Coordinates of C-alpha atoms and ligand atoms in Angstrom, one line a residue:
M4 CA 6.1 60.7 25.8
I5 CA 4.3 57.5 24.9
M6 CA 3.1 57.4 21.3
P7 CA -0.5 56.1 20.6
T8 CA -0.4 52.6 19.3
D9 CA -1.5 51.6 15.8
T10 CA -4.7 49.6 16.2
I11 CA -6.9 47.4 14.2
L12 CA -10.5 47.2 15.5
I13 CA -12.5 44.0 14.9
L14 CA -16.2 44.6 14.7
D15 CA -17.7 41.5 16.2
F16 CA -20.7 40.1 14.4
G17 CA -20.7 37.0 16.6
S18 CA -18.0 35.0 15.0
Q19 CA -16.3 32.2 17.0
Y20 CA -13.1 33.4 15.3
S21 CA -13.0 37.0 16.4
H22 CA -10.4 36.3 19.0
L23 CA -8.3 34.4 16.5
I24 CA -8.3 37.4 14.2
A25 CA -7.2 39.6 17.0
R26 CA -4.4 37.2 18.0
R27 CA -3.1 36.8 14.5
I28 CA -2.8 40.6 14.2
R29 CA -1.2 41.0 17.6
E30 CA 1.3 38.3 16.6
N31 CA 2.4 40.8 13.9
L32 CA 3.1 43.4 16.7
V33 CA 0.0 45.5 15.8
Y34 CA -2.5 46.0 18.6
S35 CA -6.0 44.7 17.9
E36 CA -9.2 44.8 20.0
I37 CA -12.6 43.4 19.5
V38 CA -15.5 45.8 19.7
P39 CA -19.3 45.4 19.2
Y40 CA -20.4 45.4 15.6
D41 CA -22.7 48.5 16.2
I42 CA -19.9 50.8 17.3
S43 CA -20.7 54.3 16.0
P44 CA -18.5 56.7 14.1
E45 CA -18.5 58.9 17.3
E46 CA -17.3 56.0 19.4
I47 CA -14.5 55.4 16.9
G48 CA -13.7 59.1 17.3
E49 CA -13.4 58.5 21.1
W50 CA -11.0 55.6 20.5
Q51 CA -8.9 57.9 18.3
A52 CA -8.1 59.9 21.4
E53 CA -5.9 57.1 22.7
F54 CA -5.3 54.8 19.8
L55 CA -4.4 55.3 16.1
I56 CA -7.2 53.4 14.5
K57 CA -5.6 52.2 11.2
G58 CA -8.2 49.7 10.0
L59 CA -11.5 48.0 10.7
I60 CA -12.2 44.3 10.2
L61 CA -15.8 43.1 10.1
S62 CA -15.9 39.6 11.4
G63 CA -17.9 36.6 10.3
G64 CA -21.1 35.7 12.2
P65 CA -23.9 33.2 12.3
N66 CA -26.5 35.4 10.6
S67 CA -27.7 35.8 7.1
V68 CA -28.0 39.4 5.7
F69 CA -31.6 38.5 5.0
D70 CA -32.6 37.8 8.6
S71 CA -35.0 40.4 9.9
D72 CA -32.8 40.9 13.0
A73 CA -29.4 40.6 11.1
P74 CA -26.7 42.9 12.6
K75 CA -26.0 45.6 10.0
I76 CA -23.4 48.3 9.5
S77 CA -24.2 51.9 8.7
S78 CA -22.8 53.2 5.4
E79 CA -21.2 56.0 7.4
M80 CA -18.8 53.4 8.8
L81 CA -17.6 52.7 5.3
G82 CA -17.0 56.4 4.6
L83 CA -14.7 57.1 7.6
N84 CA -11.6 57.0 5.5
I85 CA -10.4 54.1 7.6
P86 CA -9.6 50.9 5.6
V87 CA -12.2 48.1 6.0
L88 CA -11.8 44.4 5.5
G89 CA -15.0 42.3 5.6
L90 CA -14.6 38.6 6.3
C91 CA -17.3 36.0 5.5
Y92 CA -20.5 37.6 6.9
G93 CA -18.6 40.9 6.9
H94 CA -17.8 40.3 3.2
Q95 CA -21.5 39.6 2.4
L96 CA -22.6 42.6 4.5
V97 CA -20.4 45.1 2.7
A98 CA -21.5 43.8 -0.7
Y99 CA -25.2 43.9 0.4
V100 CA -25.2 47.4 1.9
T101 CA -23.4 48.8 -1.1
G102 CA -25.9 47.5 -3.6
G103 CA -24.3 44.2 -4.7
S104 CA -26.3 41.0 -5.2
V105 CA -26.1 38.5 -2.4
K106 CA -28.2 35.4 -2.6
P107 CA -28.8 32.4 -0.4
A108 CA -26.6 29.7 -2.1
K109 CA -28.0 26.4 -3.4
K110 CA -25.3 24.6 -1.5
R111 CA -23.6 25.5 1.7
E112 CA -19.8 25.7 1.2
F113 CA -17.9 24.3 4.2
G114 CA -14.2 23.4 4.5
Q115 CA -11.3 23.5 2.1
A116 CA -11.8 25.3 -1.2
Y117 CA -9.6 26.7 -4.0
A118 CA -9.8 30.3 -4.9
T119 CA -8.8 31.5 -8.3
I120 CA -7.1 34.9 -7.8
K121 CA -7.8 37.1 -10.8
K122 CA -6.1 40.2 -9.5
P123 CA -3.4 39.8 -6.8
V124 CA -3.6 43.3 -5.4
G125 CA -4.1 44.9 -2.0
V126 CA -5.1 42.2 0.5
L127 CA -4.2 39.5 -2.1
K128 CA -0.9 41.0 -3.1
G129 CA 1.8 38.5 -3.9
L130 CA -0.5 35.5 -3.9
K131 CA -0.5 32.7 -6.5
G132 CA -3.2 32.2 -9.2
R133 CA -4.7 29.4 -7.1
E134 CA -4.9 29.5 -3.3
K135 CA -6.1 27.0 -0.7
V136 CA -8.7 28.7 1.5
W137 CA -11.1 27.7 4.2
M138 CA -14.8 28.5 3.7
S139 CA -17.9 28.3 5.8
H140 CA -20.9 30.1 4.4
S141 CA -24.4 29.8 2.9
D142 CA -25.1 33.2 1.5
T143 CA -23.0 34.1 -1.5
V144 CA -22.0 37.3 -3.3
F145 CA -23.0 37.1 -7.0
S146 CA -22.2 40.6 -8.2
L147 CA -21.1 44.0 -7.0
S148 CA -22.1 47.6 -7.6
T149 CA -20.1 49.4 -10.2
E150 CA -17.7 51.0 -7.6
Y151 CA -16.4 47.6 -6.7
E152 CA -14.6 44.9 -8.5
A153 CA -14.2 41.1 -7.9
L154 CA -10.6 39.9 -7.2
A155 CA -11.2 36.2 -6.8
S156 CA -13.7 33.4 -7.2
T157 CA -14.2 29.8 -6.2
E158 CA -16.2 27.0 -7.8
N159 CA -19.4 28.0 -5.9
C160 CA -18.7 31.6 -5.3
P161 CA -18.4 34.1 -8.2
V162 CA -17.2 36.9 -5.9
A163 CA -15.0 35.3 -3.3
A164 CA -12.9 38.5 -2.8
F165 CA -13.5 42.1 -3.8
R166 CA -12.3 45.6 -3.4
H167 CA -13.6 49.1 -3.9
K168 CA -12.0 50.6 -7.0
E169 CA -10.8 53.7 -5.3
R170 CA -11.1 53.4 -1.6
A171 CA -9.5 50.8 0.8
I172 CA -12.5 48.6 1.3
Y173 CA -12.0 44.8 0.8
G174 CA -14.0 41.6 1.3
L175 CA -12.9 38.0 1.6
Q176 CA -15.5 35.2 1.7
W177 CA -13.0 32.8 3.2
H178 CA -11.4 32.9 6.7
P179 CA -7.7 34.1 6.5
E180 CA -7.4 33.8 10.3
V181 CA -7.6 29.9 10.4
V182 CA -4.6 27.9 9.6
H183 CA -6.4 25.9 6.9
T184 CA -6.2 29.0 4.7
E185 CA -2.6 28.4 3.5
N186 CA -1.6 32.0 3.0
G187 CA -4.1 33.5 5.5
D188 CA -1.4 35.2 7.5
K189 CA 0.0 36.8 4.4
M190 CA -3.5 38.1 3.6
L191 CA -3.9 39.6 7.1
R192 CA -0.4 41.1 6.9
N193 CA -1.2 42.6 3.5
F194 CA -4.3 44.3 5.1
V195 CA -2.5 45.5 8.2
F196 CA 0.7 46.7 6.6
E197 CA 0.1 47.3 2.9
V198 CA -3.4 48.6 3.0
C199 CA -3.6 50.2 6.5
K200 CA 0.0 51.2 6.7
S201 CA 0.3 50.1 10.3
E202 CA 3.6 50.1 12.0
P203 CA 4.6 46.9 14.0
N204 CA 5.0 49.0 17.1
W205 CA 3.1 47.0 19.7
T206 CA 5.7 45.2 21.8
M207 CA 5.7 44.0 25.4
D208 CA 8.3 46.7 26.2
D209 CA 5.8 49.3 24.9
F210 CA 3.0 47.7 26.8
L211 CA 5.0 47.8 30.0
L212 CA 6.0 51.4 29.6
K213 CA 2.4 52.3 29.0
A214 CA 1.0 50.2 31.9
K215 CA 3.5 51.6 34.4
A216 CA 2.7 55.2 33.3
E217 CA -1.0 54.6 33.5
I218 CA -1.2 53.5 37.2
P219 CA 0.1 56.7 38.8
E220 CA -2.2 58.6 36.4
V221 CA -5.2 56.9 37.9
V222 CA -4.1 56.7 41.6
G223 CA -2.2 60.0 41.9
S224 CA -0.4 59.9 45.3
G225 CA -3.0 57.5 46.7
K226 CA -2.3 54.1 48.2
V227 CA -3.1 50.9 46.3
I228 CA -4.0 47.5 47.4
V229 CA -3.6 44.5 45.1
A230 CA -5.5 41.2 45.2
L231 CA -2.6 38.8 44.9
S232 CA -3.5 35.2 44.4
G233 CA 0.0 34.0 43.3
G234 CA -1.3 33.1 39.9
I235 CA 0.4 34.5 36.8
D236 CA -2.1 37.3 36.2
S237 CA -2.2 38.8 39.7
S238 CA 1.5 38.3 40.2
T239 CA 2.3 40.1 37.0
A240 CA -0.1 42.9 37.8
T241 CA 1.5 43.2 41.3
A242 CA 5.1 43.3 39.8
I243 CA 4.0 46.1 37.4
A244 CA 2.3 48.1 40.1
S245 CA 5.3 47.6 42.5
E246 CA 7.6 49.2 39.9
A247 CA 5.0 51.9 39.2
V248 CA 4.2 53.1 42.7
G249 CA 6.7 51.3 45.0
K250 CA 5.9 51.2 48.7
R251 CA 2.5 52.8 48.1
L252 CA 1.4 49.4 47.0
T253 CA 0.3 46.7 49.5
A254 CA -0.2 43.2 48.2
V255 CA -2.9 41.2 50.0
F256 CA -2.9 37.5 49.6
V257 CA -6.2 36.0 50.8
D258 CA -6.1 32.3 51.6
H259 CA -9.7 31.4 51.0
G260 CA -8.9 27.8 51.5
F261 CA -9.6 26.8 47.9
M262 CA -6.0 26.8 46.8
R263 CA -4.1 23.7 45.7
E264 CA -1.9 21.8 48.1
E265 CA 1.2 23.7 49.3
E266 CA 0.1 26.8 47.3
P267 CA -0.5 29.2 50.1
E268 CA 3.0 28.4 51.5
F269 CA 4.6 28.9 48.1
V270 CA 2.9 32.3 47.5
E271 CA 3.8 33.6 51.0
A272 CA 7.4 32.5 50.7
T273 CA 7.8 34.0 47.2
F274 CA 6.3 37.4 47.9
Q275 CA 7.6 37.9 51.4
R276 CA 11.1 37.7 49.9
L277 CA 10.4 40.6 47.5
D278 CA 10.8 44.2 48.4
M279 CA 7.1 45.1 48.8
N280 CA 4.4 45.4 51.5
F281 CA 2.8 42.0 51.7
I282 CA 0.0 40.8 53.9
A283 CA -1.4 37.2 54.1
V284 CA -4.9 36.8 55.4
D285 CA -6.2 33.5 56.6
A286 CA -9.9 33.6 55.6
R287 CA -10.5 29.9 55.3
K288 CA -13.3 29.6 57.9
R289 CA -15.1 32.7 56.7
F290 CA -15.3 31.5 53.0
L291 CA -16.4 28.0 53.9
R292 CA -19.1 29.4 56.2
R293 CA -20.5 31.6 53.4
L294 CA -20.6 28.7 51.0
K295 CA -22.5 26.4 53.3
G296 CA -25.4 24.8 51.4
V297 CA -24.6 26.6 48.2
I298 CA -24.7 24.4 45.1
N299 CA -25.4 26.8 42.2
P300 CA -22.1 27.6 40.4
E301 CA -22.9 31.2 39.6
Q302 CA -24.0 31.8 43.2
K303 CA -20.7 30.3 44.4
R304 CA -18.7 32.6 42.2
M305 CA -20.7 35.7 43.2
I306 CA -20.3 34.9 46.9
I307 CA -16.6 34.2 46.6
G308 CA -16.2 37.4 44.6
E309 CA -18.0 39.5 47.1
E310 CA -16.3 37.9 50.1
F311 CA -13.0 38.6 48.4
I312 CA -13.8 42.3 48.1
R313 CA -15.0 42.5 51.7
V314 CA -11.7 41.0 52.9
F315 CA -9.8 43.5 50.8
E316 CA -11.9 46.4 51.9
G317 CA -11.0 45.5 55.5
E318 CA -7.3 45.3 54.7
A319 CA -7.4 48.5 52.6
R320 CA -9.0 50.4 55.5
K321 CA -6.1 49.2 57.7
V322 CA -3.5 50.5 55.3
G323 CA -5.5 53.5 54.1
A324 CA -5.6 52.3 50.4
E325 CA -8.3 53.8 48.2
Y326 CA -7.5 52.0 45.0
L327 CA -7.8 48.4 44.1
L328 CA -5.5 46.8 41.5
Q329 CA -6.5 43.5 39.8
G330 CA -5.0 41.0 37.4
T331 CA -8.1 40.9 35.1
I332 CA -7.1 39.9 31.6
Y333 CA -8.8 40.3 28.2
P334 CA -10.7 37.0 28.0
D335 CA -12.1 37.6 31.6
R336 CA -13.5 40.9 30.4
V337 CA -15.0 39.4 27.3
E338 CA -16.4 36.3 28.9
S339 CA -18.0 38.3 31.6
G340 CA -20.2 39.8 28.9
L341 CA -18.6 43.2 29.1
S342 CA -18.3 43.3 25.3
K343 CA -21.5 42.8 23.3
P344 CA -22.5 40.7 21.5
S345 CA -20.5 37.9 23.0
E346 CA -22.8 36.2 25.4
K347 CA -22.1 36.1 29.1
I348 CA -20.5 32.7 29.7
K349 CA -19.4 32.6 33.3
T350 CA -19.1 35.3 36.0
H351 CA -15.4 35.6 36.5
H352 CA -15.1 36.4 40.1
N353 CA -12.7 39.3 39.7
V354 CA -14.9 41.2 37.3
A355 CA -18.6 41.0 37.6
G356 CA -18.4 39.8 41.2
L357 CA -17.7 43.3 42.4
P358 CA -20.3 44.4 44.9
A359 CA -22.3 47.5 43.9
D360 CA -21.4 49.5 47.1
M361 CA -17.7 48.9 46.7
E362 CA -15.6 51.3 48.8
F363 CA -12.7 51.8 46.4
K364 CA -12.3 55.0 44.4
A365 CA -11.3 53.1 41.3
V366 CA -10.3 49.6 40.2
V367 CA -7.1 49.5 38.1
E368 CA -6.6 46.6 35.7
P369 CA -3.2 46.9 33.9
L370 CA -3.5 43.6 32.1
R371 CA -7.1 44.1 30.9
D372 CA -6.1 44.1 27.2
L373 CA -3.8 41.1 27.2
Y374 CA -4.3 37.4 26.4
K375 CA -2.7 34.9 28.8
D376 CA 0.3 34.1 26.6
E377 CA 1.0 37.8 26.4
V378 CA 0.9 38.1 30.2
R379 CA 3.5 35.3 30.3
K380 CA 5.8 37.3 28.0
V381 CA 5.4 40.3 30.3
A382 CA 6.1 38.2 33.4
Q383 CA 9.3 37.1 31.8
K384 CA 10.3 40.7 31.1
L385 CA 9.7 41.5 34.8
D386 CA 11.9 38.6 36.0
L387 CA 9.2 37.0 38.0
P388 CA 10.3 33.6 39.4
M389 CA 10.0 31.0 36.6
K390 CA 7.7 28.9 38.7
I391 CA 5.2 31.7 38.6
A392 CA 5.6 32.7 35.0
E393 CA 5.1 29.0 34.0
R394 CA 2.2 28.2 36.2
Q395 CA -0.9 26.8 34.7
P396 CA -3.9 29.1 35.0
F397 CA -6.0 28.6 38.1
P398 CA -9.5 30.1 38.6
G399 CA -9.9 32.8 41.2
P400 CA -12.6 30.9 43.0
G401 CA -10.2 28.0 43.1
L402 CA -11.1 24.5 44.0
A403 CA -14.6 25.7 45.0
V404 CA -15.5 25.6 41.3
R405 CA -13.9 22.2 40.9
I406 CA -16.1 20.6 43.5
V407 CA -19.6 20.0 42.0
G408 CA -22.2 20.7 44.6
E409 CA -21.7 22.0 48.1
V410 CA -18.1 22.8 49.2
T411 CA -17.1 21.2 52.4
A412 CA -13.8 20.8 54.3
R413 CA -13.8 17.0 53.6
K414 CA -14.5 17.5 49.8
L415 CA -11.7 20.1 49.7
D416 CA -9.3 17.6 51.2
I417 CA -10.3 14.9 48.6
V418 CA -10.0 17.2 45.6
K419 CA -6.6 18.6 46.8
K420 CA -5.2 15.1 47.1
A421 CA -6.5 14.1 43.7
D422 CA -5.2 17.4 42.1
K423 CA -1.7 16.8 43.6
I424 CA -1.6 13.3 42.1
V425 CA -2.6 14.6 38.6
T426 CA 0.0 17.4 38.9
D427 CA 2.8 15.1 40.1
E428 CA 2.2 12.5 37.4
I429 CA 1.9 15.0 34.5
E430 CA 4.9 16.9 35.6
K431 CA 7.1 13.8 35.6
T432 CA 6.5 13.8 31.8
S433 CA 7.1 16.1 28.9
L434 CA 3.3 16.5 28.5
K435 CA 3.5 19.5 30.9
N436 CA 4.9 21.6 28.1
R437 CA 2.0 20.7 25.8
L438 CA -0.9 21.1 28.2
W439 CA -2.6 24.3 29.0
Q440 CA -4.2 23.0 32.2
Y441 CA -4.3 19.6 34.0
F442 CA -6.4 19.1 37.1
A443 CA -9.0 17.1 39.0
I444 CA -12.7 17.8 39.6
L445 CA -14.7 16.2 42.4
T446 CA -18.2 15.3 41.2
D447 CA -21.2 15.1 43.4
T448 CA -21.9 11.7 42.1
R449 CA -21.1 8.4 43.9
S450 CA -20.5 5.1 42.4
T451 CA -20.1 1.5 43.6
G452 CA -16.6 -0.1 43.7
V453 CA -14.7 -2.8 45.4
K454 CA -11.9 -1.9 47.7
G455 CA -10.0 -4.7 49.5
D456 CA -12.6 -7.4 49.7
S457 CA -15.6 -5.3 50.3
R458 CA -18.1 -3.2 48.4
A459 CA -17.3 0.5 48.5
Y460 CA -19.5 3.5 47.6
G461 CA -17.4 6.5 46.9
Y462 CA -17.0 9.7 44.8
I463 CA -16.2 10.0 41.2
I464 CA -13.1 12.1 40.3
V465 CA -12.8 13.6 36.8
I466 CA -9.4 14.3 35.2
R467 CA -9.3 17.2 32.8
C468 CA -6.2 17.9 30.6
V469 CA -6.6 20.5 27.9
E470 CA -4.5 22.0 25.2
S471 CA -5.2 25.6 24.3
Q472 CA -3.6 28.8 23.1
E473 CA -5.6 31.4 25.1
A474 CA -8.5 29.5 26.8
M475 CA -11.1 30.9 24.5
T476 CA -11.2 27.5 22.8
A477 CA -9.5 24.3 24.0
S478 CA -9.2 20.6 23.1
F479 CA -9.1 17.7 25.5
S480 CA -5.6 16.2 25.3
R481 CA -5.1 12.7 23.9
I482 CA -2.7 11.8 26.7
P483 CA -1.3 8.2 26.8
Y484 CA -3.4 5.6 28.6
Q485 CA -0.4 4.5 30.7
I486 CA -0.4 8.0 32.3
L487 CA -4.1 8.0 32.9
E488 CA -3.9 4.5 34.3
K489 CA -1.1 5.6 36.7
I490 CA -3.2 8.6 37.9
S491 CA -6.3 6.5 38.2
S492 CA -4.8 3.8 40.3
R493 CA -2.9 6.3 42.5
I494 CA -6.2 8.2 43.2
T495 CA -8.2 5.2 44.0
N496 CA -5.4 3.7 46.1
E497 CA -4.4 6.8 48.0
I498 CA -7.8 8.4 48.5
P499 CA -10.2 6.1 50.3
E500 CA -13.3 8.2 49.5
V501 CA -12.9 7.7 45.7
T502 CA -14.1 4.6 43.9
R503 CA -13.9 5.7 40.3
V504 CA -11.8 8.0 38.0
V505 CA -13.0 9.2 34.6
Y506 CA -11.4 11.3 31.9
D507 CA -13.2 14.3 30.4
I508 CA -13.2 14.1 26.5
T509 CA -15.0 17.3 25.8
H510 CA -13.6 20.2 23.8
K511 CA -14.3 23.9 24.5
P512 CA -16.8 24.7 23.0
P513 CA -19.2 23.1 23.7
A514 CA -17.9 22.6 27.3
T515 CA -15.9 25.2 29.2
I516 CA -12.5 24.3 30.7
E517 CA -13.6 24.4 34.3
W518 CA -16.7 22.4 35.3
E519 CA -18.5 25.2 37.0
Ligands
XMP622 P1 -13.5 28.3 31.2 O1 -13.9 27.4 32.3 O2 -14.4 29.5 31.2 O3 -12.1 28.9 31.7 O4 -13.3 27.7 29.9 C1 -11.2 29.7 30.8 C2 -10.0 29.9 31.6 O5 -10.2 30.8 32.7 C3 -9.9 30.2 33.9 N1 -11.0 30.7 34.8 C4 -10.9 31.7 35.7 N2 -9.9 32.5 36.0 N3 -11.2 33.7 37.5 C5 -10.1 33.5 36.9 O6 -9.1 34.3 37.2 C6 -12.3 32.9 37.4 O7 -13.3 33.0 37.9 C7 -12.1 31.8 36.4 N4 -12.9 30.9 35.9 C8 -12.2 30.1 35.0 C9 -9.9 28.7 33.7 O8 -9.1 28.0 34.6 C10 -9.4 28.7 32.3 O9 -8.0 28.8 32.2

């Protein structure tokens, strides 16, 4: 029997750090998931059916408790007998709703600060008298109701940490999840293990066991079809499903024509060798036809998503499959707006792109709770070829969202060549290990140049190289100029249609990693 997993729920009040909190906890082998801030006690009860909810973390957020529309928490949530830790806005909120005094501060405190720890207990157990912490707040807790006591202060913040005198309710004004809080990890571990008494029982082996058991529970003796793109997510989902249901699984690889150079051949060669039902569908003309004249990025994504499903439905009918399996991962789910209050950022083709009249009985998503690096760990456990486990992420709609404006066969040819040059040059260096993604984008803008002895008017190619942990945030990489120079001169020399190459120096946020 598979035991329920100890879980810490993060109630998301709109913090940009919610994912960071979840990841820090998971790194300690305790499962963590982000839920909307207004989750009800009844909904927590529903979670309890499958997970052992050991603690609740109230995240930070952009609001002030005094805003008329500020997200609040009901006092019932503090009385559930589940330990609570409020961080930043969460800290102010707990103090405020329990009768403490919270005031708008005279001065906004931002950046490094030193906390004086008066009582090193509970979340602060084992900490020194003075701790380097990272703050970002305006409202400040000045005093607490009599049931609570202050545990730490900073120069501008009389109650920088507190606890309930009898129950496991804590607040920290600072952010333990960011690396700038020197002992932040210790604080989170104190909460997870000392206060919540969680067991570090969330490992990739447990995950695999659970994922494999879950698939037959959903599909019974039915046949399953999987959308296999050859990327790390769908390949891992396919390998799990293949172990779970064997030959009742058919993997369908749709070549929509938006893959990188040599990619369709690689995917076909890899999966045809494995012991599974594998079908490759050449749908290049069909996709290009549907995208004719389309320039709106969201529309492109919706069309590609729908067309994907139509192709699958056709194949599923042929093999008699009633279930669709997908490699959707956790950030796809969150970024598609399936978890309030995170805003919808982009429509990931494999989630919100599903047509309403879909013919499948159910969609199975075994990786839906994992971050990308966790998927990589699972891929390694499954002995997937290294080339797949190490591949950089690639969007489902492929190069179609790396061509700004209308997608045409000619533009696809240009961006494929440019992408190959970027990949070749980066992979010659050790930069490959540092970069999360490296690729080319074809803009819809032309620019004047000189090629040979004459004036040329050609396309602008953008190079994007980013470093990231899980794609929720990313930084452009400061890669050496010599490498950029090599890439630039190769692109302008080898691709006649391109006259200019630029480097994207925007972090995520405010940009996204992909251009569309
Ligand atoms: P953005 O552009 O949102 O990308 O910062 C975050 C990560 O997701 C990848 N990406 C996608 N993956 N289907 C996918 O499977 C999609 O529609 C999609 N769009 C973006 C992107 O490459 C990056 O790693």
